[in-house]
Short mmCIF file of N, CA and C in Angstrom, two decimals:
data_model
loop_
_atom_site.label_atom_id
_atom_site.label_comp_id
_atom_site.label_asym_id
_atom_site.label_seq_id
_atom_site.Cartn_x
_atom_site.Cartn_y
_atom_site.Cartn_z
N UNK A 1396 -11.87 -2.31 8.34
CA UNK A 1396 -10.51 -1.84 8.27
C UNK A 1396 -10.52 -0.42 7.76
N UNK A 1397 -9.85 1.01 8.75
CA UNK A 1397 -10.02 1.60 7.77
C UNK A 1397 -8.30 2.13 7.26
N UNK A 1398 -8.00 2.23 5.62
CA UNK A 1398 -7.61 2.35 4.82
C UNK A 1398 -8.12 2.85 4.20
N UNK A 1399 -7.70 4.37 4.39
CA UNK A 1399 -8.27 5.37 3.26
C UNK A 1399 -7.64 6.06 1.98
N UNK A 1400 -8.10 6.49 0.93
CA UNK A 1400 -7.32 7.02 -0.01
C UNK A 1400 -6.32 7.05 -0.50
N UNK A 1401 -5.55 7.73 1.04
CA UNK A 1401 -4.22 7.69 0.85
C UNK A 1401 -3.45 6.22 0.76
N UNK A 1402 -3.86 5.86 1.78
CA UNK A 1402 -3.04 3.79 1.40
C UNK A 1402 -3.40 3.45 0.19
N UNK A 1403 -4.81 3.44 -0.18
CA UNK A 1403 -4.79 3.08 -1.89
C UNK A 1403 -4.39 3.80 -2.45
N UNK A 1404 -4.00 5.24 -2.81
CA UNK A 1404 -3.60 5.53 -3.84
C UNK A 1404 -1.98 5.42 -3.69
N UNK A 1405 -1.39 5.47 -2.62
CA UNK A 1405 0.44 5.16 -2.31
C UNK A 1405 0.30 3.94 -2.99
N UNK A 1406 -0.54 2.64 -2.12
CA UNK A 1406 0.15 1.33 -2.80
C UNK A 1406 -0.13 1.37 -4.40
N UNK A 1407 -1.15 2.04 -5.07
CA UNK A 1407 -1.41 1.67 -6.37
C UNK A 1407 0.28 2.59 -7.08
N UNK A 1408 0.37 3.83 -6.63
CA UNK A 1408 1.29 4.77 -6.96
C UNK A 1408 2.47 3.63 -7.05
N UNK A 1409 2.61 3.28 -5.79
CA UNK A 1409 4.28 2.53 -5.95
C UNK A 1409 4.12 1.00 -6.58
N UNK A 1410 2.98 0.73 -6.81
CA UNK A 1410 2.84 -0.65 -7.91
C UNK A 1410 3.29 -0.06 -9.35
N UNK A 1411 2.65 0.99 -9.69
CA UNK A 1411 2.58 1.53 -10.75
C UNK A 1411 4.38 1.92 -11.01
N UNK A 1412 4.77 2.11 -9.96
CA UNK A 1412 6.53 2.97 -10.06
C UNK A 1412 6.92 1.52 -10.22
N UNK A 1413 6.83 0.27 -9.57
CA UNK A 1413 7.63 -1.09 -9.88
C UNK A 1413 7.05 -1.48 -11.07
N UNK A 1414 5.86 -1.64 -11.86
CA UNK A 1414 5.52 -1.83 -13.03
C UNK A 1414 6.78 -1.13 -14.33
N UNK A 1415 7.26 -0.17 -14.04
CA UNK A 1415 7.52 0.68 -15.34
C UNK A 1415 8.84 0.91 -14.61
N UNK A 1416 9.52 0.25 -13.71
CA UNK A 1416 10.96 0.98 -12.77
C UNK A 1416 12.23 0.37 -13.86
N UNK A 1417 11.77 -0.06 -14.95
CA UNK A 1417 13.23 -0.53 -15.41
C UNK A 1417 13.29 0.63 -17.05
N UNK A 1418 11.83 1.01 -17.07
CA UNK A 1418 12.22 2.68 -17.85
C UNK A 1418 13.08 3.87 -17.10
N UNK A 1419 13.88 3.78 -16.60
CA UNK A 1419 14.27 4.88 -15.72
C UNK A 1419 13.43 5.59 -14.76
N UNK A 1420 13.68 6.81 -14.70
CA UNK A 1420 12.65 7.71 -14.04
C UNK A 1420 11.44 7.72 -14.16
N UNK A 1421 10.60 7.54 -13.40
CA UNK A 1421 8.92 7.96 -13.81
C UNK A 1421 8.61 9.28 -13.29
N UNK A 1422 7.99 10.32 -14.22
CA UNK A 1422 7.24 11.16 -14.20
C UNK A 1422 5.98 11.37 -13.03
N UNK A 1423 6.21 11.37 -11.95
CA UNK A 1423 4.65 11.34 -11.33
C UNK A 1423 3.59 11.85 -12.05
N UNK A 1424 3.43 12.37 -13.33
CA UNK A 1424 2.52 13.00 -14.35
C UNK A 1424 1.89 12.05 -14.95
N UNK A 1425 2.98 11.01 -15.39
CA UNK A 1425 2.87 9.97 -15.85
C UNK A 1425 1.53 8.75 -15.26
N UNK A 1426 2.23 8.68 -13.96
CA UNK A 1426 1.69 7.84 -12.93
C UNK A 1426 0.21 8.24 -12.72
N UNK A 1427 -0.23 9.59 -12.51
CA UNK A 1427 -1.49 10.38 -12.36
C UNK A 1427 -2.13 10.00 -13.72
N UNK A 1428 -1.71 10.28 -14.49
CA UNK A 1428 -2.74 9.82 -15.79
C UNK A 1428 -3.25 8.49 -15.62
N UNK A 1429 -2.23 7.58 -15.84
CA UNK A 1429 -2.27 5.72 -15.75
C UNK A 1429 -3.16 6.25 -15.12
N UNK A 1430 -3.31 6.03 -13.52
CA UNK A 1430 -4.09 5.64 -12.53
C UNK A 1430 -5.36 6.42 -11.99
N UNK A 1431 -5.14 7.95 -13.07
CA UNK A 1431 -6.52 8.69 -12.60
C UNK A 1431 -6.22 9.07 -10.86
N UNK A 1432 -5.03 9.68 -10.73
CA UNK A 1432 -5.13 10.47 -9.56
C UNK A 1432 -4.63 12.01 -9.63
N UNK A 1433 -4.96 12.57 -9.09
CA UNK A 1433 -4.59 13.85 -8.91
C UNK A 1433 -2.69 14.33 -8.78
N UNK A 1434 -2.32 14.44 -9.33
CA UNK A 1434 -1.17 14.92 -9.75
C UNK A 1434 -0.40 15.90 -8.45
N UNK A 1435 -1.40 16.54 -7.54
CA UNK A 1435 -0.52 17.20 -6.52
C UNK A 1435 -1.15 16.39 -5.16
N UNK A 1436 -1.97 15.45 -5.42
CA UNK A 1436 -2.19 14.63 -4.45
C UNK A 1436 -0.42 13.24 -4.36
N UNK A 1437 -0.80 13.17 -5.55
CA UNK A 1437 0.76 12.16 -6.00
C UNK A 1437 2.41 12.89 -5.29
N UNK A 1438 1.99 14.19 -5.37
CA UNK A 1438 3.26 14.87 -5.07
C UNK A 1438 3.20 14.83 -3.55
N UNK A 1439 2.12 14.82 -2.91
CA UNK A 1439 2.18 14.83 -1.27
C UNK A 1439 2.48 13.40 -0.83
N UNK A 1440 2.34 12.11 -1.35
CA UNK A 1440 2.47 11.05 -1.15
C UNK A 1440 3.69 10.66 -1.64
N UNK A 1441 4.54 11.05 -2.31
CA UNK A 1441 5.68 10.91 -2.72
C UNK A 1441 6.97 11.76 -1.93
N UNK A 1442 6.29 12.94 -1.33
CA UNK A 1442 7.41 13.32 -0.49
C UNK A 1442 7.58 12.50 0.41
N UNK A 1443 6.07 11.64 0.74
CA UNK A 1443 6.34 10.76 2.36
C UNK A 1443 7.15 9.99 1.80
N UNK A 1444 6.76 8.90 0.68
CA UNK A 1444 7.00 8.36 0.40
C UNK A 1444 9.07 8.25 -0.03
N UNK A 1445 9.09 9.63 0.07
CA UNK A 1445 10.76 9.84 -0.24
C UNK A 1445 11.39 9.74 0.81
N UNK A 1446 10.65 10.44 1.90
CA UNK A 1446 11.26 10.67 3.18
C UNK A 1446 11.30 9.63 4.12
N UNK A 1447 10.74 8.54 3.48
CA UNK A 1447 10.89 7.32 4.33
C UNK A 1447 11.70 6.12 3.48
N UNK A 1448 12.37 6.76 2.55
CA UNK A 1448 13.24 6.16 1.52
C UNK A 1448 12.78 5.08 0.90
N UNK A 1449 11.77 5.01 0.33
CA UNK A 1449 10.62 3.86 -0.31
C UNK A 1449 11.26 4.66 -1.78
N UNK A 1450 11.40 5.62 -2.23
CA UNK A 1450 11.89 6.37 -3.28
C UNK A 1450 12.70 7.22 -3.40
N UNK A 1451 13.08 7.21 -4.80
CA UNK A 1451 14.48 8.40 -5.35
C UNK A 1451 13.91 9.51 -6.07
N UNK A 1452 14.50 10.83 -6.06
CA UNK A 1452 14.35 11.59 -6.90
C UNK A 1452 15.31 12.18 -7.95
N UNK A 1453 15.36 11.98 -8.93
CA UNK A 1453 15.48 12.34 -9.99
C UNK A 1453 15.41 13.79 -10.45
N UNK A 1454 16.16 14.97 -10.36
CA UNK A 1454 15.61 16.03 -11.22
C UNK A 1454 15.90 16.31 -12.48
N UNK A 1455 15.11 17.48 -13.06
CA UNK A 1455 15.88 17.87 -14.75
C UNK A 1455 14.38 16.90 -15.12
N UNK A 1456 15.20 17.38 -16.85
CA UNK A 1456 14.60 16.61 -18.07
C UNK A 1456 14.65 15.17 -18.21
N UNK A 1457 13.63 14.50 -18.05
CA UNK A 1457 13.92 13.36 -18.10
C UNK A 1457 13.66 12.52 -16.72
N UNK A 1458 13.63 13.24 -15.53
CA UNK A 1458 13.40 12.96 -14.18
C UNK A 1458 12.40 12.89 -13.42
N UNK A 1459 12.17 12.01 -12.58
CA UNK A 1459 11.02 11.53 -11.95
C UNK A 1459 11.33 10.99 -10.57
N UNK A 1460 11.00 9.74 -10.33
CA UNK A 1460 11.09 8.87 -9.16
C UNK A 1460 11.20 7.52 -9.87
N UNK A 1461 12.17 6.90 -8.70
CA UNK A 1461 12.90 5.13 -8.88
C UNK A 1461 12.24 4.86 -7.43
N UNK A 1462 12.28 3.67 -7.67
CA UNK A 1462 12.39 2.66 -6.39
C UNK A 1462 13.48 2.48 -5.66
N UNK A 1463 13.40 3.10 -4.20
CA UNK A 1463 15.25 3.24 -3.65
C UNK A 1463 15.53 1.71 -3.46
N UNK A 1464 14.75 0.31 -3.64
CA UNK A 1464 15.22 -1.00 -3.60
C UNK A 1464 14.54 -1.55 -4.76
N UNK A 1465 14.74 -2.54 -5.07
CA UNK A 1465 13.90 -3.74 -5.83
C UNK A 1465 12.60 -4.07 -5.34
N UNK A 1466 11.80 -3.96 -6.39
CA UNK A 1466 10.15 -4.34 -6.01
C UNK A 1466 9.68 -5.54 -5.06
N UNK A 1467 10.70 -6.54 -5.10
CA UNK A 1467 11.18 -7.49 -4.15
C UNK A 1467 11.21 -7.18 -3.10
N UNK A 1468 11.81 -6.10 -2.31
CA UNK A 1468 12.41 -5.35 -0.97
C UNK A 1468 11.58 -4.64 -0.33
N UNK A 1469 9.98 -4.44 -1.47
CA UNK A 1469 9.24 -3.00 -0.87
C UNK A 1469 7.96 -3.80 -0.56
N UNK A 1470 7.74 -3.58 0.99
CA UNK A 1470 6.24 -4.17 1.58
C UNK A 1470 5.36 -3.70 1.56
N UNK A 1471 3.98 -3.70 0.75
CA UNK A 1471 3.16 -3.04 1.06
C UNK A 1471 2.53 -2.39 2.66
N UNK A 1472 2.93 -3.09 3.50
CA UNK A 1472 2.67 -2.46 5.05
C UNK A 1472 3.30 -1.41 5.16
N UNK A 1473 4.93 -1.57 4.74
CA UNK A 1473 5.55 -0.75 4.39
C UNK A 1473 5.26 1.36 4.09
N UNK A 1474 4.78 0.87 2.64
CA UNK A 1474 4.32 1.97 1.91
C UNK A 1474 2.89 2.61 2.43
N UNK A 1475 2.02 1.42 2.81
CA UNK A 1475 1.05 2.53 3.73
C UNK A 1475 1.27 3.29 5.07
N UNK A 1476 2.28 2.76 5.84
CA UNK A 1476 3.04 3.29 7.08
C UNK A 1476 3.58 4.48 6.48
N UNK A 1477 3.99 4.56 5.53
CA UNK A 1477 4.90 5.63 5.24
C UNK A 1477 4.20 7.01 4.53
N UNK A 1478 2.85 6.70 4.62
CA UNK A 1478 2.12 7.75 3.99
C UNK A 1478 0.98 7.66 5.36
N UNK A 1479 1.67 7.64 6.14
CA UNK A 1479 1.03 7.78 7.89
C UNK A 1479 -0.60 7.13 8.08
N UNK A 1480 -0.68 5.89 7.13
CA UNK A 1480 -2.10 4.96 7.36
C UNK A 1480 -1.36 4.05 8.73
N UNK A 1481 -2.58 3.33 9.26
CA UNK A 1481 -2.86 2.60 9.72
C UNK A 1481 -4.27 1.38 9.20
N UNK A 1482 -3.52 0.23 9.46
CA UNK A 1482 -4.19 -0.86 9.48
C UNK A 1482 -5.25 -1.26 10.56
N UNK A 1483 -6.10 -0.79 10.81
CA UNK A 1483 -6.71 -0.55 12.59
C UNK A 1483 -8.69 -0.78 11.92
N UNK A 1484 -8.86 -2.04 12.48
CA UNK A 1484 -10.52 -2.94 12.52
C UNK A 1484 -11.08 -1.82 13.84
N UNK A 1485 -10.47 -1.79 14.50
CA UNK A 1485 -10.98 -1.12 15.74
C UNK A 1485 -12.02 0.26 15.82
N UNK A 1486 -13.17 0.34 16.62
CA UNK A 1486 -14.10 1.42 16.26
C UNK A 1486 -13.37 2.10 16.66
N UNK A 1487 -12.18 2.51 18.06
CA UNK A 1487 -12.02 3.42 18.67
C UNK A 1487 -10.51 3.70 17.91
N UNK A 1488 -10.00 3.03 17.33
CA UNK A 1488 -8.56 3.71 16.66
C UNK A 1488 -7.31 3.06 17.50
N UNK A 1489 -7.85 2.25 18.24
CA UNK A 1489 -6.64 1.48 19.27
C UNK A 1489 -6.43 2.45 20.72
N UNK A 1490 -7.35 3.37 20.47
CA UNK A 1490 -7.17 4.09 22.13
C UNK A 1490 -7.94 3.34 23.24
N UNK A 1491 -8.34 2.53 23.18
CA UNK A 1491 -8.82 1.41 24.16
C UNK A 1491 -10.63 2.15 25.02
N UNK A 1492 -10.94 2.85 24.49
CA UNK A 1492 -12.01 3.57 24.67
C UNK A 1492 -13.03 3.58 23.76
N UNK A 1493 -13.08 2.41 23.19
CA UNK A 1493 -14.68 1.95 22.25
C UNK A 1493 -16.37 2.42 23.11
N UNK A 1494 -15.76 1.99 24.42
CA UNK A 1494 -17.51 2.14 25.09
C UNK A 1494 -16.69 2.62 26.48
N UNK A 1495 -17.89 3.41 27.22
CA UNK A 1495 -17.52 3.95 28.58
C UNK A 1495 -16.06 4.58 28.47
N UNK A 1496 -15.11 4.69 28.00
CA UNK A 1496 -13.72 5.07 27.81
C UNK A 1496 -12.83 3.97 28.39
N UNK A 1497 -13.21 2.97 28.04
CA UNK A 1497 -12.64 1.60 27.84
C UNK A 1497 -12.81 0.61 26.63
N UNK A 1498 -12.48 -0.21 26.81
CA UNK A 1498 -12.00 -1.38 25.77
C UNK A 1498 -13.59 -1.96 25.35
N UNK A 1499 -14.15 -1.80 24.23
CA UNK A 1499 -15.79 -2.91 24.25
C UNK A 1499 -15.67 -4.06 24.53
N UNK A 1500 -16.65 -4.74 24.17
CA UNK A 1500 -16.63 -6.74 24.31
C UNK A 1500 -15.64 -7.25 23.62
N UNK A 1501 -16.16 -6.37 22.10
CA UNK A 1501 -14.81 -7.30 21.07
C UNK A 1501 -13.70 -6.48 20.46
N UNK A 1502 -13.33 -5.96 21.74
CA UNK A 1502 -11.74 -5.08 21.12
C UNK A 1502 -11.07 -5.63 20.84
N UNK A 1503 -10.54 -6.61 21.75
CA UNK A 1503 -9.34 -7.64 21.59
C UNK A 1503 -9.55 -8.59 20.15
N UNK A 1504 -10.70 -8.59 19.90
CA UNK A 1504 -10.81 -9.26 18.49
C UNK A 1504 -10.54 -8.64 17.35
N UNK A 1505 -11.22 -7.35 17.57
CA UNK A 1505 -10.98 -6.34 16.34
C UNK A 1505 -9.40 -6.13 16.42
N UNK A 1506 -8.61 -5.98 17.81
CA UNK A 1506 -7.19 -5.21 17.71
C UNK A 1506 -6.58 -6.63 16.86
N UNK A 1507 -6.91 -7.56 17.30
CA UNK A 1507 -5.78 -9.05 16.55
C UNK A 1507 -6.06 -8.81 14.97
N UNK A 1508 -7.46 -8.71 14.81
CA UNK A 1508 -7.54 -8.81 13.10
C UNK A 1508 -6.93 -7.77 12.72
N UNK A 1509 -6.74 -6.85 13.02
CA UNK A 1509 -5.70 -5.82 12.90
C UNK A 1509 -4.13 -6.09 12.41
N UNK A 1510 -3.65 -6.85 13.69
CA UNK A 1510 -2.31 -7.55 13.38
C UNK A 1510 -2.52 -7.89 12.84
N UNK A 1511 -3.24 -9.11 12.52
CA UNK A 1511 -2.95 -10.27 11.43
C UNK A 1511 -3.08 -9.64 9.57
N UNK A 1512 -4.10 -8.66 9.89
CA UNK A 1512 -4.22 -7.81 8.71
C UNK A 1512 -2.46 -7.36 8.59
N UNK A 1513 -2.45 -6.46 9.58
CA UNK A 1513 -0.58 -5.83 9.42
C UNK A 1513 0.26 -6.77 8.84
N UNK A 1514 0.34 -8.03 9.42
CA UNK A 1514 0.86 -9.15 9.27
C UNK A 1514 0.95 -9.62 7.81
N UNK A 1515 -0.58 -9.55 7.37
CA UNK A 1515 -0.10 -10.24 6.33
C UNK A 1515 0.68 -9.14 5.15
N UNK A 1516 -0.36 -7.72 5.15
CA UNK A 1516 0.23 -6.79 4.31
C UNK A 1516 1.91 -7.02 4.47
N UNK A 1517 2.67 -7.04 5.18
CA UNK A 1517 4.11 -7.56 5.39
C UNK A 1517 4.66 -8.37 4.66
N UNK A 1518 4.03 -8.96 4.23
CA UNK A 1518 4.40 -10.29 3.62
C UNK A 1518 4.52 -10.23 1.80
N UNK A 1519 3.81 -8.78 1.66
CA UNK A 1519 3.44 -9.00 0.26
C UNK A 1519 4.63 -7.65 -0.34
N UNK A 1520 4.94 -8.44 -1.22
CA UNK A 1520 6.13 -7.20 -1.89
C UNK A 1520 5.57 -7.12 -2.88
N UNK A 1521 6.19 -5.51 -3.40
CA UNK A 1521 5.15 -4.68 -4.68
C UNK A 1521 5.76 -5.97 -6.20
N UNK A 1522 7.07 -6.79 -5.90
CA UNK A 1522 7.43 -7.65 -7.25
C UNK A 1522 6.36 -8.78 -7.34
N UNK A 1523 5.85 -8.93 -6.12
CA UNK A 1523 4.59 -10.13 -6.09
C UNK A 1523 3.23 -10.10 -6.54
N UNK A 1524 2.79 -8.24 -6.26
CA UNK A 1524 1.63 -7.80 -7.19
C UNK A 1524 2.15 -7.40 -8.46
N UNK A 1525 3.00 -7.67 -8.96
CA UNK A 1525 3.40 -7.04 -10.17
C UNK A 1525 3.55 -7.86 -10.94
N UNK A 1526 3.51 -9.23 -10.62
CA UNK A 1526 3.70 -10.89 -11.03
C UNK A 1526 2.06 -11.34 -11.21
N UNK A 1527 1.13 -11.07 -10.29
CA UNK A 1527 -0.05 -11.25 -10.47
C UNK A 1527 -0.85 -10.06 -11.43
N UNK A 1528 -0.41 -9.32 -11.72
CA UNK A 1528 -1.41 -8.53 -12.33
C UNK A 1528 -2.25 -9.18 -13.88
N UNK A 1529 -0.82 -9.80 -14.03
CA UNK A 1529 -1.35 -9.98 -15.94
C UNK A 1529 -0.51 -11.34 -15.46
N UNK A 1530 -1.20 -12.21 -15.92
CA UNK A 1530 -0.45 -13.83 -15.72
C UNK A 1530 -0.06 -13.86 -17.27
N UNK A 1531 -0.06 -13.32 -18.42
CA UNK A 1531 0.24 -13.11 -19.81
C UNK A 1531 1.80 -12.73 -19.63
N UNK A 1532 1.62 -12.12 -19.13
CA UNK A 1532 2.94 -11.18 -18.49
C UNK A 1532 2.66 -9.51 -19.86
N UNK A 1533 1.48 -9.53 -20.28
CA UNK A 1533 1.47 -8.49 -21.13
C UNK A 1533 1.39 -6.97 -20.33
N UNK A 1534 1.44 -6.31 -20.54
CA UNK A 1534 1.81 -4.70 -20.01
C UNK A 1534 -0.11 -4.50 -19.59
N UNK A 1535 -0.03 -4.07 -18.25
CA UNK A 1535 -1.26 -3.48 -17.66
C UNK A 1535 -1.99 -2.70 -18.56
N UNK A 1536 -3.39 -2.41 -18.55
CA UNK A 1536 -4.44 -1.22 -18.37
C UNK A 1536 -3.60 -0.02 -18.60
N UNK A 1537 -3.61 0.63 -19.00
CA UNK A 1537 -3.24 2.49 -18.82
C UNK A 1537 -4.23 2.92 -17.48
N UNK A 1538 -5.29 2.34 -17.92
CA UNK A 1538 -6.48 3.47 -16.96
C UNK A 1538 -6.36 2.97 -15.66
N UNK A 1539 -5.81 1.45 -15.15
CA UNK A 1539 -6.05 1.41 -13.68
C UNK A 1539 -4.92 0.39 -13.64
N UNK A 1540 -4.40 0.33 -12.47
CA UNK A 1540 -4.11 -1.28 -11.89
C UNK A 1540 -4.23 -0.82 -10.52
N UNK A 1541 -5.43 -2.49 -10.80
CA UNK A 1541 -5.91 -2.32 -9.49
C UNK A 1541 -5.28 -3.05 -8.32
N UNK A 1542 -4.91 -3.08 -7.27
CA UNK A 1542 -4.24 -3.51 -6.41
C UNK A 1542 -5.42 -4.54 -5.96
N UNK A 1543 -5.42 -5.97 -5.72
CA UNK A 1543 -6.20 -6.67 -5.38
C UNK A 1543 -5.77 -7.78 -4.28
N UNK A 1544 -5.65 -7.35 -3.08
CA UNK A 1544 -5.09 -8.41 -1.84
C UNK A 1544 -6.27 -8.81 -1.46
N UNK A 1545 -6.37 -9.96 -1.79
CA UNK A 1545 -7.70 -10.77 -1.09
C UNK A 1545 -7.12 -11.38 0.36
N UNK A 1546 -7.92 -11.27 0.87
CA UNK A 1546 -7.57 -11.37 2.56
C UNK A 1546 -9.01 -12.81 2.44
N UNK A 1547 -8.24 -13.89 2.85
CA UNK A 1547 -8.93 -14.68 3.35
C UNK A 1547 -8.87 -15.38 4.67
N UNK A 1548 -9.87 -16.20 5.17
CA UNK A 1548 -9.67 -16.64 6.87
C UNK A 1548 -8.38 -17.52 6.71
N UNK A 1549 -7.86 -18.32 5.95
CA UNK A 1549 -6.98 -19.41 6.02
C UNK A 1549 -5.97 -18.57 5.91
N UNK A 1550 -5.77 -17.56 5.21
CA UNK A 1550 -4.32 -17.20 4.66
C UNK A 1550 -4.28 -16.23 5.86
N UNK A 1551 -5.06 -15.46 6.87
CA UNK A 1551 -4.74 -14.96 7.91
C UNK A 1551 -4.81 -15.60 8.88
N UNK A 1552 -5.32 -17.15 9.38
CA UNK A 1552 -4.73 -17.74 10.28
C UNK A 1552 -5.82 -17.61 10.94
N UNK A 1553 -7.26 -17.05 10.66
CA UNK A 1553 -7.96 -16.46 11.71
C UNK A 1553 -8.83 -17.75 12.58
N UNK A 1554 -8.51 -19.26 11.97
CA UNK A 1554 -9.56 -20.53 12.60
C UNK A 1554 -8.24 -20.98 13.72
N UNK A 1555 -6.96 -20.06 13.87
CA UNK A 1555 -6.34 -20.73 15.38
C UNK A 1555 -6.69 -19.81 16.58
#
């Protein structure tokens, strides 16, 4: 699957914004420290992230970014779409040109695990990783939270 950087650091970014969304505004400064990301990398993922209304901005003292819905409302498929990832198993990127400039043996396999990957990311709202992080219910790590979607064969359906 590739999911690069940017999908992990958006979904960790907007876990991190539903973790702390009932302090008001978050600081993307804030968020960069917690999570150990680059601070004007955060700012390029947050404009997508604005412009596809996944978030609010806040200016002034005191101002940051909200969640434009409830952590409930926001899909992780969602938030990596919106920072222009794709979910794609496929060697060739879905242009149907793996070998000879056509489709290989197992395109059609790689393109489904694909969906079903899309599929399930759909399913998962940022209030559901935010419920699993700490079963204590005590306040995360400063230094990380790690986003952990275990993808298994049963829960993607992959033995029909």
């Amino acid at each position: 699957m590739r999911l690069t950087t940017k999908g992990r650091y958006a979904v960790t970014a907007m876990l991190d914004l539903a973790i702390y969304h009932t302090h008001g505004p978050i600081a993307l400064a804030d968020i960069a420290q917690r999570q150990g990301i680059s601070l004007s990398y955060l700012e390029q993922l947050f404009a997508k992230l604005r412009k596809r209304g996944l978030v609010t901005s806040v200016r002034g003292p005191g101002g940051g970014y909200n969640l434009a819905r409830p952590p409930v409302e926001i899909y992780v498929a969602e938030v990596i779409s919106a920072v222009d990832e794709s979910v794609d198993t496929t060697r060739c990127g879905g242009a149907h040109n793996c070998q000879n400039n056509g489709p290989c043996l197992t395109h059609n396999l790689w393109h489904d695990l694909s969906d079903r990957i899309y599929d399930y990311l759909k399913q998962i709202d940022l209030q559901t990783l935010v419920d699993q992080r700490d079963p204590s219910g005590q306040r995360p790590p400063t230094s990380c939270v790690a986003v952990d979607v275990k993808l298994d064969i049963q829960r993607l359906n992959l033995s029909a």
